[in-house]
Short mmCIF file of C-alpha atoms in Angstrom, two decimals:
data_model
loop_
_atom_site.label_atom_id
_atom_site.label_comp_id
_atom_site.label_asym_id
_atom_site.label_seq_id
_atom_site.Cartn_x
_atom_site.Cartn_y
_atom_site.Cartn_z
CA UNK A 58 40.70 20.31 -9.19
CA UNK A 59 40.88 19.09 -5.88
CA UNK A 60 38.52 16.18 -4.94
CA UNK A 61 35.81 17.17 -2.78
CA UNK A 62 35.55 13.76 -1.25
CA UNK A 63 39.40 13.80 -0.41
CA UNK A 64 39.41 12.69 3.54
CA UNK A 65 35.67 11.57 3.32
CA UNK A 66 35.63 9.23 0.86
CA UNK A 67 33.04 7.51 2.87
CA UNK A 68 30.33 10.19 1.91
CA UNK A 69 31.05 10.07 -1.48
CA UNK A 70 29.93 6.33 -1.19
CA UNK A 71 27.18 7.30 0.49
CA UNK A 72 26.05 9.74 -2.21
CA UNK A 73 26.92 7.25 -5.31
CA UNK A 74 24.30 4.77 -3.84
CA UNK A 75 21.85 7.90 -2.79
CA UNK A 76 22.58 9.52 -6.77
CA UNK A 77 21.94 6.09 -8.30
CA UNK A 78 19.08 5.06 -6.40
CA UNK A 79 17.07 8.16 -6.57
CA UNK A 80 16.92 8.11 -10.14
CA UNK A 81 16.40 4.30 -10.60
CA UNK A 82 13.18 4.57 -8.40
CA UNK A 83 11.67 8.50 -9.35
CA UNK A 84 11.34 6.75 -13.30
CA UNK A 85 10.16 3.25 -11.86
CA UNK A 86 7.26 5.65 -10.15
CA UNK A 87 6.44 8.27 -12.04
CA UNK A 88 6.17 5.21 -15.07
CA UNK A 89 4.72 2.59 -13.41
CA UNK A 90 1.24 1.46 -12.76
CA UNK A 91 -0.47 4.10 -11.23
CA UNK A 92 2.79 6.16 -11.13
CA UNK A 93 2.89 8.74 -8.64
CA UNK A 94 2.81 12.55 -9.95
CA UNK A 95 4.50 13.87 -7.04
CA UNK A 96 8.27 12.83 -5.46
CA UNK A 97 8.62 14.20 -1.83
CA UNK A 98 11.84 14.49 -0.78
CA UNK A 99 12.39 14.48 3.40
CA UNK A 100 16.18 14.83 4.35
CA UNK A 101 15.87 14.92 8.24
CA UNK A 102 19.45 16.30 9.02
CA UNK A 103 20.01 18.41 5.87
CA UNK A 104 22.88 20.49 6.92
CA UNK A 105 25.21 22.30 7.62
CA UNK A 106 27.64 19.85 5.68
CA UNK A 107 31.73 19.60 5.06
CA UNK A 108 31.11 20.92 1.91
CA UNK A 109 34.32 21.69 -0.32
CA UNK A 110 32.25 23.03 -3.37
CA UNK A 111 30.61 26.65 -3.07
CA UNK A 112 27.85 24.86 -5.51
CA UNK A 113 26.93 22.61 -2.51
CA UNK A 114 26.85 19.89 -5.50
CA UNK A 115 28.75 17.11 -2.84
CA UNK A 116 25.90 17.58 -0.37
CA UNK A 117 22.58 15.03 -0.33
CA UNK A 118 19.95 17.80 -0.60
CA UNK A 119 21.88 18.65 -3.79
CA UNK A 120 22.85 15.52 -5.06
CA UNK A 121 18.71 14.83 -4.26
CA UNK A 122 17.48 17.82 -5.91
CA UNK A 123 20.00 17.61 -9.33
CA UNK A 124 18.51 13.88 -9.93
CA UNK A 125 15.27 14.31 -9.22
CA UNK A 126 14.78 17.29 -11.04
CA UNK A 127 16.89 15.96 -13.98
CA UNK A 128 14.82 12.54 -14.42
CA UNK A 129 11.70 15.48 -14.60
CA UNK A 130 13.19 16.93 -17.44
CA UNK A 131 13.92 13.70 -19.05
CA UNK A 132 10.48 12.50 -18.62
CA UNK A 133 9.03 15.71 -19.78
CA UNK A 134 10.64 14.63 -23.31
CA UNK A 135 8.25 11.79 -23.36
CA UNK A 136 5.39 13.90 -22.21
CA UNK A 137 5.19 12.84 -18.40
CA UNK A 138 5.16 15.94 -15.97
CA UNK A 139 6.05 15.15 -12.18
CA UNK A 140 6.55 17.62 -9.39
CA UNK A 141 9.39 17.72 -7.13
CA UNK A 142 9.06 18.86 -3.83
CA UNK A 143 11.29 18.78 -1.09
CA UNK A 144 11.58 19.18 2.15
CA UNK A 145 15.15 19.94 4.15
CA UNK A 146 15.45 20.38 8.11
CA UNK A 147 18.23 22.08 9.48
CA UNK A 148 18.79 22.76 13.67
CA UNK A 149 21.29 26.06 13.04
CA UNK A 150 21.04 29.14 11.25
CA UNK A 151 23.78 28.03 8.85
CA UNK A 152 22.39 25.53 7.62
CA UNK A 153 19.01 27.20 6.59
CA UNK A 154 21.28 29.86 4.85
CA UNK A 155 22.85 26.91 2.66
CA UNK A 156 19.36 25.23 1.92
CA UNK A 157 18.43 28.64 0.93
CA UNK A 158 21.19 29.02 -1.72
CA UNK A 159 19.77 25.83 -3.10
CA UNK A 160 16.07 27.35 -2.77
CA UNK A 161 17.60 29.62 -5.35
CA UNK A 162 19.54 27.36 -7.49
CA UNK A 163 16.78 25.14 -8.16
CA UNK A 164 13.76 26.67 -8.56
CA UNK A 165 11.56 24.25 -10.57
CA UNK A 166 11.60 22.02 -7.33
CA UNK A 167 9.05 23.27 -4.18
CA UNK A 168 11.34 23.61 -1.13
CA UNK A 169 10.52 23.92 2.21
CA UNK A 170 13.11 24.65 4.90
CA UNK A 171 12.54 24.16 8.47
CA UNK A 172 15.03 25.29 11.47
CA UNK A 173 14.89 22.93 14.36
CA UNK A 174 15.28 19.55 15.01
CA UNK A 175 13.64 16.82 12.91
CA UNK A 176 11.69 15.59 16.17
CA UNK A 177 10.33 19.49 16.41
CA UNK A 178 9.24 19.17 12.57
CA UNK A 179 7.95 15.86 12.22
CA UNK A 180 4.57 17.20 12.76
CA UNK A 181 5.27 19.67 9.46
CA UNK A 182 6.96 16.56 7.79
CA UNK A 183 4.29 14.45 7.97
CA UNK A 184 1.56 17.13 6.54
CA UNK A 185 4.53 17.76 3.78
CA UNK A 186 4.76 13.95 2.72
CA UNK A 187 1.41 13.27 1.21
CA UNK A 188 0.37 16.44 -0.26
CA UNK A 189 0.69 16.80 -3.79
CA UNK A 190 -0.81 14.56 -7.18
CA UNK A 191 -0.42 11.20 -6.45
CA UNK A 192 2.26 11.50 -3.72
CA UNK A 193 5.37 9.26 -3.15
CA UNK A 194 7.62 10.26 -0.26
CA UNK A 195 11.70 9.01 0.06
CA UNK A 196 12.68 9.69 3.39
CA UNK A 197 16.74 10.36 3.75
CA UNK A 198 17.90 10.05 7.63
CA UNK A 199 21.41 10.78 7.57
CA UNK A 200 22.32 11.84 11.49
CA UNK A 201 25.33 13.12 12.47
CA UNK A 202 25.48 11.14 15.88
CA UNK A 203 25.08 7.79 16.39
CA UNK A 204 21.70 8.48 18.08
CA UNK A 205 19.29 9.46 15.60
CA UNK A 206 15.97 9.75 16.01
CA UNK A 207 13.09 7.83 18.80
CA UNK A 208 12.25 4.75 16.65
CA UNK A 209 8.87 5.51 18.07
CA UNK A 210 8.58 9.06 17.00
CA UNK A 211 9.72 8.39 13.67
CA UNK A 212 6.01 5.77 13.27
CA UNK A 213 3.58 7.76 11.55
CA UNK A 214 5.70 9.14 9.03
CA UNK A 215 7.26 5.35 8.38
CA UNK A 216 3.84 4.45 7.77
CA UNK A 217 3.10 7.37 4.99
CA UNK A 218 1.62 4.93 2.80
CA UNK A 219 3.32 5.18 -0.88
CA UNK A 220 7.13 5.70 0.21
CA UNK A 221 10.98 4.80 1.41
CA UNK A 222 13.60 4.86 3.58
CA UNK A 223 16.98 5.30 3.84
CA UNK A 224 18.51 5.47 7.10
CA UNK A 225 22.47 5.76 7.94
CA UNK A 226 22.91 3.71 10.25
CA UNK A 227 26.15 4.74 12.06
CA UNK A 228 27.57 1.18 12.80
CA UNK A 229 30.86 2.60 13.83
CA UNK A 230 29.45 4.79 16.65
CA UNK A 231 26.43 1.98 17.82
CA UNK A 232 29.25 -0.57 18.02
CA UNK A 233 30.99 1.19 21.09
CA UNK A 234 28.06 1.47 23.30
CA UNK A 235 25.84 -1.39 22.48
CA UNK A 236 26.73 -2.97 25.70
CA UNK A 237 26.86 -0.22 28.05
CA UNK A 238 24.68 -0.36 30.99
CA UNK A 239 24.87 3.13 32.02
CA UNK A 240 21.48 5.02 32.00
CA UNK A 241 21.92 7.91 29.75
CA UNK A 242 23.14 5.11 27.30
CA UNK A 243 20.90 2.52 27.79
CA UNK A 244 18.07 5.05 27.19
CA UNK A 245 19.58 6.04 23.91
CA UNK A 246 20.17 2.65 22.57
CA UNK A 247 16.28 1.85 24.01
CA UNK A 248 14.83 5.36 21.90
CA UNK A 249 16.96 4.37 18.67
CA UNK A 250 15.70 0.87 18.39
CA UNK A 251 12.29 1.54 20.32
CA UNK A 252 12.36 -1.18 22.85
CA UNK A 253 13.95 -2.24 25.64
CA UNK A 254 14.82 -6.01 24.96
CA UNK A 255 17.24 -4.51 21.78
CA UNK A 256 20.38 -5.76 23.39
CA UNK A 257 19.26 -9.42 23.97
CA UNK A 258 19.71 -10.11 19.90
CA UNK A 259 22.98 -9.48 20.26
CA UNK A 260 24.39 -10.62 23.42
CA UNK A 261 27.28 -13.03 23.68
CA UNK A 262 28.25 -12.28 19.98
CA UNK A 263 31.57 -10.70 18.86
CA UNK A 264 33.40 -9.10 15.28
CA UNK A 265 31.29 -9.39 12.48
CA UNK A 266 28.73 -11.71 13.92
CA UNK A 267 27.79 -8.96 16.51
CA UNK A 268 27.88 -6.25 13.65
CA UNK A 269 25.29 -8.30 11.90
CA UNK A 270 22.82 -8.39 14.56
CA UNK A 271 22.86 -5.44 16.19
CA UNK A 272 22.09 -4.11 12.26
CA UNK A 273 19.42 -6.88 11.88
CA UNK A 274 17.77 -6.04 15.05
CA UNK A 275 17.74 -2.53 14.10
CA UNK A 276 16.04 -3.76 10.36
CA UNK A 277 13.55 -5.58 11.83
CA UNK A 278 11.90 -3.03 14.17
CA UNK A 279 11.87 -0.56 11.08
CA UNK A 280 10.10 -2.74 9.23
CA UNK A 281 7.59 -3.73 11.93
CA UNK A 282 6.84 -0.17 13.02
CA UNK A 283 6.67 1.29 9.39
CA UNK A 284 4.71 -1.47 7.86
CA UNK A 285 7.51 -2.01 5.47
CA UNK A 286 7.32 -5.65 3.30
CA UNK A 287 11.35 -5.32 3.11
CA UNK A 288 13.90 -3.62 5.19
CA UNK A 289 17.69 -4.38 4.04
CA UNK A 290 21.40 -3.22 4.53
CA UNK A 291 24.53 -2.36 2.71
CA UNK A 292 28.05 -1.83 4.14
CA UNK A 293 29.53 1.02 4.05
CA UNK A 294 33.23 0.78 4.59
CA UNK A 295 36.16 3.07 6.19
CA UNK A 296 38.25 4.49 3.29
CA UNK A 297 42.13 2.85 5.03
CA UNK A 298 40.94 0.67 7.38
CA UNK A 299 39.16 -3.15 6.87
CA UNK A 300 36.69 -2.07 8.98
CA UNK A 301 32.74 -1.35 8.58
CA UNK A 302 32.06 2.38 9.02
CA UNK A 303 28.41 2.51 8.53
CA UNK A 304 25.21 0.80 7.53
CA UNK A 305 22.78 2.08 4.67
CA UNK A 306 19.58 0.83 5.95
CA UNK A 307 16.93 0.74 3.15
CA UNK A 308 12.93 -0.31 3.92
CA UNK A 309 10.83 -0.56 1.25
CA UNK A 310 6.92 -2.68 0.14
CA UNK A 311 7.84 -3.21 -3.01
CA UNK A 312 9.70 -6.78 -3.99
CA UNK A 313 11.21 -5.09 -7.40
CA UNK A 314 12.20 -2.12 -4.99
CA UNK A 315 14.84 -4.13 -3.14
CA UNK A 316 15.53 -6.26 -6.45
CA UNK A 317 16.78 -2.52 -7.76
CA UNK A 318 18.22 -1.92 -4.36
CA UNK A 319 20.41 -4.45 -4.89
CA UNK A 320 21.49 -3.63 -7.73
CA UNK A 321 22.40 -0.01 -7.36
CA UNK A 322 24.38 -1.63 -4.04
CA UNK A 323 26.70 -3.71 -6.61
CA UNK A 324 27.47 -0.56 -8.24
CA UNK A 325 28.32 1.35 -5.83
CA UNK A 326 30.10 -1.40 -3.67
CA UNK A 327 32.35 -1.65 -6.96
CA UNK A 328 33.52 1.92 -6.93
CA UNK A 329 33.59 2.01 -3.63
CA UNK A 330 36.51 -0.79 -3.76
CA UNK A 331 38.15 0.63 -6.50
CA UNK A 332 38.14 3.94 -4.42
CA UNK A 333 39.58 2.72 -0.71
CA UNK A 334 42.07 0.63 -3.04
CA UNK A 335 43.39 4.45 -4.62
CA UNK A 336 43.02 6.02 -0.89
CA UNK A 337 44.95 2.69 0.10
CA UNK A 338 48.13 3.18 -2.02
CA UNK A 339 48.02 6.71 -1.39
CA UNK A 340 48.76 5.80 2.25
CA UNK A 341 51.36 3.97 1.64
CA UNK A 342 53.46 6.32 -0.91
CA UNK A 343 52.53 9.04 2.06
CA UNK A 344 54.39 6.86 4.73
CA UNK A 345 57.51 5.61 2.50
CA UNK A 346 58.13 8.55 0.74
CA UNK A 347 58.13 6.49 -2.66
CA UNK A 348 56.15 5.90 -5.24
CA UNK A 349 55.14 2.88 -5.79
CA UNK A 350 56.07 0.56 -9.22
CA UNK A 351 52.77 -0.48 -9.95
CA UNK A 352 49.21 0.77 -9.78
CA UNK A 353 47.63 0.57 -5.96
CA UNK A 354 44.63 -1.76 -8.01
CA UNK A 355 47.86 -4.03 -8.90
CA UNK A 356 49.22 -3.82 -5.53
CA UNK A 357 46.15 -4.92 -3.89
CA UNK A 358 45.23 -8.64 -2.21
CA UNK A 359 43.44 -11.10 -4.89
CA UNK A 360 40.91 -11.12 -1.93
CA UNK A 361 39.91 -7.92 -0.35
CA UNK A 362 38.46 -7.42 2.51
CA UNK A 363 35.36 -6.13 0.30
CA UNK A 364 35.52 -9.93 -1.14
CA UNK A 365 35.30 -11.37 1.95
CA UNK A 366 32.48 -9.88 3.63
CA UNK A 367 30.69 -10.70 0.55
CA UNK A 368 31.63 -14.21 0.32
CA UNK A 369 30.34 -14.31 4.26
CA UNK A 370 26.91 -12.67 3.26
CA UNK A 371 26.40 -15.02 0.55
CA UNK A 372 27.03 -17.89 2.83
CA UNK A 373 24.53 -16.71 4.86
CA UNK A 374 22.03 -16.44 2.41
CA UNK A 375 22.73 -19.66 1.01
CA UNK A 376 22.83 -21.34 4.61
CA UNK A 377 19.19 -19.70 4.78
CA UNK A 378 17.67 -20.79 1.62
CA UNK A 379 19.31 -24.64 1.71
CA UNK A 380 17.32 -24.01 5.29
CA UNK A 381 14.18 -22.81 3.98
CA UNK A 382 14.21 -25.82 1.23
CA UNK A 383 14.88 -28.78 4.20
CA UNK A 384 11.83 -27.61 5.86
CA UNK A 385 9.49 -27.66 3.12
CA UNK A 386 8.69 -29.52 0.02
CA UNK A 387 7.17 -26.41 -2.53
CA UNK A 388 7.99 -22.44 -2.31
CA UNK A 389 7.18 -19.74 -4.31
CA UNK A 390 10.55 -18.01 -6.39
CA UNK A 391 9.63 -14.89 -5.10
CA UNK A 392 9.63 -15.99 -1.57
CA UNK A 393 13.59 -17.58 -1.82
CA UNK A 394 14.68 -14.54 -3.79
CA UNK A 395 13.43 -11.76 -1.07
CA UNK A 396 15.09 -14.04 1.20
CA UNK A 397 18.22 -14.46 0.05
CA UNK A 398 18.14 -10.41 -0.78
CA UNK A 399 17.51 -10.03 2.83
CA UNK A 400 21.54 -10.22 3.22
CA UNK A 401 23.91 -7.40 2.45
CA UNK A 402 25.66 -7.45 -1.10
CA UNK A 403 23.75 -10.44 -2.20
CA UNK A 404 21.51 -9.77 -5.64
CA UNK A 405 19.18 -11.30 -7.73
CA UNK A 406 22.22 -13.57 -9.98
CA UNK A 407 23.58 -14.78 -6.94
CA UNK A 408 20.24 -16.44 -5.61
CA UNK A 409 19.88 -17.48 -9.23
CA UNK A 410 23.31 -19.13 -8.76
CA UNK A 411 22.75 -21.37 -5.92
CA UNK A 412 19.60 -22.21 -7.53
CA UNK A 413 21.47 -23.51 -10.84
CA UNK A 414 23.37 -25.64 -8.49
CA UNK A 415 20.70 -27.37 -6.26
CA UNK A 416 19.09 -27.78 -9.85
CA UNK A 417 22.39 -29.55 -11.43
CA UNK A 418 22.60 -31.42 -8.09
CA UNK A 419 18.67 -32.63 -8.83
CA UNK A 420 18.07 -31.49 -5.45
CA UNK A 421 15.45 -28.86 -6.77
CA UNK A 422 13.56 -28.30 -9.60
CA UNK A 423 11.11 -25.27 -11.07
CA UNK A 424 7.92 -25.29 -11.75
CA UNK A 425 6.16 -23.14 -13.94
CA UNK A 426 8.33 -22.50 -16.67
CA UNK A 427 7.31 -21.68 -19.87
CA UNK A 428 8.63 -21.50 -23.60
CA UNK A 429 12.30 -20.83 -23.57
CA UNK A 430 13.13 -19.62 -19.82
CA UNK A 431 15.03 -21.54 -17.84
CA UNK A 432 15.42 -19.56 -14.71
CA UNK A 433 12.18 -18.41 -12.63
CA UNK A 434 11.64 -14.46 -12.67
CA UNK A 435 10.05 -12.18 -10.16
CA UNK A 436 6.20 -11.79 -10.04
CA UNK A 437 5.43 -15.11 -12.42
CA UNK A 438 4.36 -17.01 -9.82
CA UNK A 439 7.47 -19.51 -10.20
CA UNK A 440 8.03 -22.57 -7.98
CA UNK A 441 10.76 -24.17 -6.67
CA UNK A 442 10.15 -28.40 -5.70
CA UNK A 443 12.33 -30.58 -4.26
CA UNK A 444 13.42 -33.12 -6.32
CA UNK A 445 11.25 -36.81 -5.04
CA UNK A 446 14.07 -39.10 -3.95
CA UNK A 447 13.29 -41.60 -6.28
CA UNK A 448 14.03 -39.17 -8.96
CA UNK A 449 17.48 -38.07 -7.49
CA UNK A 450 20.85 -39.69 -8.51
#
């Protein structure tokens, strides 16, 4: 069978790290305190897609609908009952007749299918995202331009009170006109990040550098505007070239949601590696006509370009929290480790790492410890103390 992702292997990472999330956080909320009853789905560009499959099944409002629905059924085992309910907006007729095959193939989940453009149906969107028993709302925005949606317009239903997002955030496109002074782009660039002074964060910057502010900017007004506690990204990369396609930006209020974030990232980042180094060799037996001796993962650098923007992330973070340490004597654990999560493809181990190392060094110490633990954990009210001089080597 024919790979459905062959050509757009760049979706198929997408959807890993949509699949795996979705699930991870519909148990963590339907089980946790004061779990939410109800999982509203928003997908504000739901189609039509480049669908290979006549099941749909390699299209988000699938992919959505098949995990929510299955984490239902596995929690119905153990006598919890959620509702899933989702809502899908499409701007052409097509692509209400696809969300209407799915209306059909999954009919234990409420759908709701709206034709027009998300701005027409935010009104409807909003009303949609807090009805039900104990709502919790994930909001998908997956455009297919690099323009999106009026950060302004998108406020109110940011701010829905118990919910996420997660935005693609098409780097590849934003890149090109991020300096452009002409007015029809200078008003687009001004709607997608909602002010005017956008540009100024990044100005004088180049390469990655550049890429990293322009998506940090970006982060930082969704988390003002929506009231979000966290608001985080993950590379997405171009199947054959070393090259960033797209962002997955992710906003959350929960600490242990973008601990799990995280997470699911290193997951997916792994299979996404192991996927451009197959699309990679295929390339190359394409153009010589040969195959090749040894396996493409064989063939492959001992440092990919995957390796290296993750060893520049983690310098980042470490650069911050060596920082954050200099300028102050006590901090709380959960404080360094949101911090040093803040940067793409850097989880919870890593943070732990360069705290092993300060503590070797006896440039640190933790407070708070109890028992056997010897590393501080998330939500125990763990310190970390600079070491007094006198005690230091």
């Amino acid at each position: 069978m024919e790979d459905p992702y062959k050509g757009r292997e760049q979706s198929a990472a997408k959807h890993d790290i949509l699949r795996t999330y979705l699930q991870v956080l519909a148990y963590k909320v339907a089980q946790g305190r004061g779990g939410a009853r109800t999982i509203n789905y928003v997908d504000a560009f739901a189609g039509p897609w480049e669908s290979k499959q006549e099941s749909l099944s390699d299209t988000s409002p699938s992919i959505a609908l098949q995990t929510l629905l299955g984490v239902r059924r596995s929690l119905e085992d153990v006598g919890v009952n959620i509702d899933i309910r989702a809502f899908f907006v499409s701007p052409k007729q097509e692509g209400v007749e696809q969300l209407r095959r799915l209306e059909r193939q999954f009919p234990r989940a409420t759908i709701e299918i709206v034709k027009g453009t998300f701005e027409e149906a935010l009104p409807a969107a909003q009303t949609f995202a807090v009805r039900g028993r104990d709502p919790f709302m994930f909001l998908f925005i997956d455009p297919t331009g690099w323009t999106g949606l009026p950060m302004r317009k998108l406020v109110p239903l940011l701010k829905v009170g118990r919910g996420e997002v997660l935005i693609n955030f098409m780097l590849e496109f934003i890149r090109r006109f991020a300096d452009v002074k002409d007015a029809s782009t200078s008003g687009s660039m001004e709607a997608l990040f909602g002010d005017s002074d956008c540009r100024d964060e990044w100005q004088g910057s180049t390469g990655d550098e550049r890429d990293d502010l322009i998506v940090d900017a970006y982060c930082r007004r969704v988390a003002a505007l929506g009231d979000f506690k966290h608001c985080a990204s993950t590379p997405i990369f171009k199947p054959m070239e070393d090259r960033e396609h797209f962002r997955l930006v992710y906003a959350t209020r929960s600490d242990v949601g973008l601990v799990t974030f995280r997470n699911v990232e290193a997951k997916g980042l792994a299979k996404q590696k192991q996927t451009r180094t197959k699309v990679k060799g295929e390339k190359r037996v394409e153009r010589s006509g040969q195959q090749e001796i040894f396996p493409a993962n064989v063939m492959q650098p001992s440092r990919t370009y995957e390796d290296l923007t993750r060893e520049r992330h983690l310098k980042r973070a470490r650069t911050t929290l060596d920082a954050m340490m200099s300028a102050r004597m006590v901090i709380q654990w959960d404080e360094l480790l949101m911090a040093g999560l803040s940067y793409p493809m850097v989880r919870e181990t890593d943070v732990k790492d360069w705290l092993k190392e300060r503590v070797r060094q006896k440039s640190l110490e933790v407070l708070g410890l109890e028992g056997r633990q010897s590393m501080p954990q998330l939500g125990k009210r763990h310190q970390v103390r600079k070491t007094p001089p006198a005690d230091r080597p």
